[in-house]
Protein backbone atom coordinates (compact mmCIF):
# COMPACT_ATOMS: atom_id res chain seq x y z
CA UNK A 1 0.00 0.00 0.00
CA UNK A 2 3.04 2.29 0.39
CA UNK A 3 3.53 2.77 -3.37
CA UNK A 4 -0.04 3.98 -3.95
CA UNK A 5 -0.30 7.34 -5.78
CA UNK A 6 -1.45 10.14 -3.44
CA UNK A 7 -4.60 10.95 -5.42
CA UNK A 8 -5.69 7.31 -5.26
CA UNK A 9 -4.95 7.17 -1.54
CA UNK A 10 -7.06 10.26 -0.83
CA UNK A 11 -9.89 8.96 -3.05
CA UNK A 12 -9.90 5.68 -1.15
CA UNK A 13 -9.92 7.51 2.20
CA UNK A 14 -12.83 9.67 1.01
CA UNK A 15 -14.69 6.52 -0.03
CA UNK A 16 -14.28 5.08 3.49
CA UNK A 17 -15.39 8.39 5.03
CA UNK A 18 -18.43 8.50 2.76
CA UNK A 19 -19.41 4.98 3.74
CA UNK A 20 -18.95 5.91 7.42
CA UNK A 21 -21.36 8.83 7.00
CA UNK A 22 -24.04 6.84 5.16
CA UNK A 23 -23.75 3.61 7.15
CA UNK A 24 -23.95 4.97 10.69
CA UNK A 25 -24.11 1.51 12.29
CA UNK A 26 -20.69 0.64 10.81
CA UNK A 27 -19.04 4.04 11.35
CA UNK A 28 -16.06 3.02 13.57
CA UNK A 29 -14.60 0.36 11.23
CA UNK A 30 -14.87 2.65 8.19
CA UNK A 31 -13.24 5.54 10.07
CA UNK A 32 -10.46 3.16 11.11
CA UNK A 33 -9.99 2.05 7.49
CA UNK A 34 -9.80 5.68 6.35
CA UNK A 35 -7.16 6.46 8.94
CA UNK A 36 -5.13 3.37 8.11
CA UNK A 37 -5.31 4.14 4.39
CA UNK A 38 -3.83 7.60 4.96
CA UNK A 39 -1.29 6.43 7.54
CA UNK A 40 0.02 3.35 5.74
CA UNK A 41 -0.07 5.00 2.33
CA UNK A 42 2.17 7.93 3.21
CA UNK A 43 5.58 8.07 1.55
CA UNK A 44 8.53 6.59 3.43
CA UNK A 45 10.93 9.34 2.31
CA UNK A 46 10.83 11.04 5.71
CA UNK A 47 11.25 8.33 8.36
CA UNK A 48 10.71 9.16 12.00
CA UNK A 49 13.64 8.85 14.39
Backbone as a chain_set.jsonl record, in Angstrom:
{"seq": "XXXXXXXXXXXXXXXXXXXXXXXXXXXXXXXXXXXXXXXXXXXXXXXXX", "coords": {"N": [[0.825, -1.194, 0.0], [2.163, 1.143, 0.31], [3.201, 2.2, -2.057], [1.206, 3.49, -3.367], [-0.344, 5.903, -5.463], [-0.713, 9.351, -4.453], [-3.21, 10.662, -5.051], [-4.941, 8.55, -5.469], [-4.86, 7.355, -2.985], [-6.054, 9.335, -1.358], [-8.582, 9.396, -2.54], [-9.506, 6.843, -1.935], [-9.567, 7.023, 0.86], [-11.532, 8.999, 1.124], [-13.687, 7.577, 0.126], [-14.016, 5.628, 2.155], [-14.677, 7.378, 4.255], [-17.072, 8.437, 3.275], [-18.685, 6.147, 3.233], [-18.742, 5.711, 5.98], [-20.267, 7.87, 6.826], [-22.757, 7.413, 5.593], [-23.456, 4.824, 6.391], [-24.262, 4.531, 9.33], [-24.304, 2.651, 11.403], [-22.042, 1.17, 11.035], [-19.935, 2.871, 11.422], [-17.437, 3.182, 13.065], [-15.535, 1.077, 12.108], [-15.177, 1.877, 9.402], [-14.144, 4.462, 9.675], [-11.763, 3.801, 10.897], [-10.552, 2.337, 8.821], [-10.234, 4.415, 6.949], [-8.392, 6.056, 8.27], [-6.204, 4.282, 8.495], [-5.65, 3.886, 5.795], [-4.677, 6.403, 5.012], [-2.52, 6.641, 6.778], [-0.854, 4.344, 6.372], [-0.358, 4.619, 3.703], [1.289, 6.761, 3.315], [4.253, 8.413, 2.063], [7.535, 6.96, 2.421], [9.739, 8.536, 2.545], [10.502, 10.262, 4.518], [11.471, 9.232, 7.222], [10.65, 8.558, 10.668], [12.472, 9.322, 13.627]], "CA": [[0.0, 0.0, 0.0], [3.037, 2.29, 0.386], [3.526, 2.766, -3.367], [-0.041, 3.982, -3.951], [-0.301, 7.339, -5.78], [-1.447, 10.136, -3.438], [-4.603, 10.952, -5.421], [-5.695, 7.313, -5.257], [-4.95, 7.166, -1.537], [-7.064, 10.26, -0.835], [-9.886, 8.963, -3.048], [-9.9, 5.675, -1.147], [-9.917, 7.508, 2.198], [-12.832, 9.665, 1.008], [-14.685, 6.519, -0.025], [-14.281, 5.079, 3.489], [-15.391, 8.395, 5.031], [-18.433, 8.501, 2.757], [-19.411, 4.983, 3.742], [-18.945, 5.911, 7.418], [-21.36, 8.83, 7.005], [-24.037, 6.844, 5.164], [-23.751, 3.606, 7.152], [-23.949, 4.966, 10.688], [-24.106, 1.509, 12.286], [-20.695, 0.638, 10.815], [-19.043, 4.038, 11.346], [-16.06, 3.024, 13.572], [-14.597, 0.359, 11.229], [-14.867, 2.646, 8.194], [-13.239, 5.54, 10.071], [-10.462, 3.16, 11.114], [-9.991, 2.051, 7.493], [-9.804, 5.679, 6.345], [-7.157, 6.456, 8.943], [-5.127, 3.367, 8.114], [-5.311, 4.143, 4.394], [-3.831, 7.595, 4.959], [-1.295, 6.43, 7.541], [0.016, 3.351, 5.741], [-0.071, 4.996, 2.327], [2.169, 7.932, 3.209], [5.583, 8.072, 1.551], [8.528, 6.594, 3.426], [10.934, 9.342, 2.306], [10.829, 11.04, 5.715], [11.247, 8.325, 8.359], [10.709, 9.155, 12.002], [13.637, 8.851, 14.391]], "C": [[0.87, 1.258, 0.0], [3.346, 2.932, -0.949], [2.285, 3.273, -4.098], [0.089, 5.476, -4.278], [-1.156, 8.141, -4.8], [-2.909, 10.371, -3.791], [-5.487, 9.729, -5.202], [-5.89, 7.059, -3.764], [-6.032, 8.064, -0.944], [-8.463, 9.876, -1.308], [-10.4, 7.772, -2.243], [-10.309, 6.095, 0.267], [-11.274, 8.215, 2.176], [-13.959, 8.659, 0.833], [-15.04, 5.935, 1.337], [-15.054, 6.081, 4.341], [-16.842, 8.523, 4.578], [-19.274, 7.335, 3.246], [-19.689, 5.132, 5.24], [-20.11, 6.86, 7.677], [-22.707, 8.182, 6.682], [-24.426, 5.595, 5.946], [-23.384, 3.853, 8.612], [-23.672, 3.8, 11.633], [-22.686, 0.957, 12.183], [-19.651, 1.75, 10.778], [-17.628, 3.771, 11.873], [-15.127, 2.227, 12.658], [-14.224, 1.148, 9.976], [-13.954, 3.826, 8.511], [-11.839, 4.993, 10.321], [-9.786, 2.847, 9.783], [-9.492, 3.321, 6.818], [-8.491, 6.142, 6.965], [-5.984, 5.583, 8.555], [-4.695, 3.579, 6.674], [-4.376, 5.337, 4.282], [-2.493, 7.36, 5.655], [-0.338, 5.48, 6.828], [0.396, 3.73, 4.32], [0.869, 6.176, 2.191], [3.558, 7.522, 2.739], [6.574, 7.816, 2.679], [9.79, 7.457, 3.318], [11.365, 10.131, 3.539], [10.584, 10.175, 6.95], [11.362, 9.053, 9.692], [11.861, 8.535, 12.776], [13.21, 7.955, 15.54]], "O": [[0.363, 2.344, -0.284], [3.722, 4.104, -0.986], [2.314, 3.462, -5.314], [0.583, 6.24, -3.449], [-2.206, 7.67, -4.363], [-3.769, 10.288, -2.914], [-6.642, 9.855, -4.797], [-6.95, 6.605, -3.334], [-6.834, 7.616, -0.125], [-9.429, 10.014, -0.557], [-11.583, 7.702, -1.91], [-11.287, 5.581, 0.809], [-12.074, 8.053, 3.097], [-15.063, 8.867, 1.335], [-16.218, 5.762, 1.652], [-15.974, 5.702, 5.066], [-17.739, 8.697, 5.403], [-20.432, 7.509, 3.626], [-20.748, 4.726, 5.717], [-20.856, 6.678, 8.639], [-23.683, 8.377, 7.406], [-25.613, 5.337, 6.141], [-22.323, 3.433, 9.072], [-22.885, 3.942, 12.569], [-22.182, 0.35, 13.128], [-18.595, 1.587, 10.166], [-16.672, 4.111, 11.176], [-13.998, 2.668, 12.443], [-13.076, 1.094, 9.533], [-13.082, 4.163, 7.71], [-10.846, 5.643, 9.995], [-8.585, 3.066, 9.63], [-8.438, 3.309, 6.182], [-7.582, 6.571, 6.254], [-4.887, 6.086, 8.313], [-3.511, 3.468, 6.357], [-3.393, 5.291, 3.542], [-1.454, 7.821, 5.183], [0.85, 5.774, 6.694], [1.377, 3.213, 3.787], [1.217, 6.562, 1.075], [3.991, 6.398, 2.993], [6.46, 8.392, 3.761], [10.805, 7.14, 3.937], [12.494, 10.62, 3.589], [9.59, 10.369, 7.65], [12.086, 10.041, 9.816], [12.183, 7.36, 12.595], [14.055, 7.467, 16.29]]}, "num_chains": 1, "name": "protein.A"}
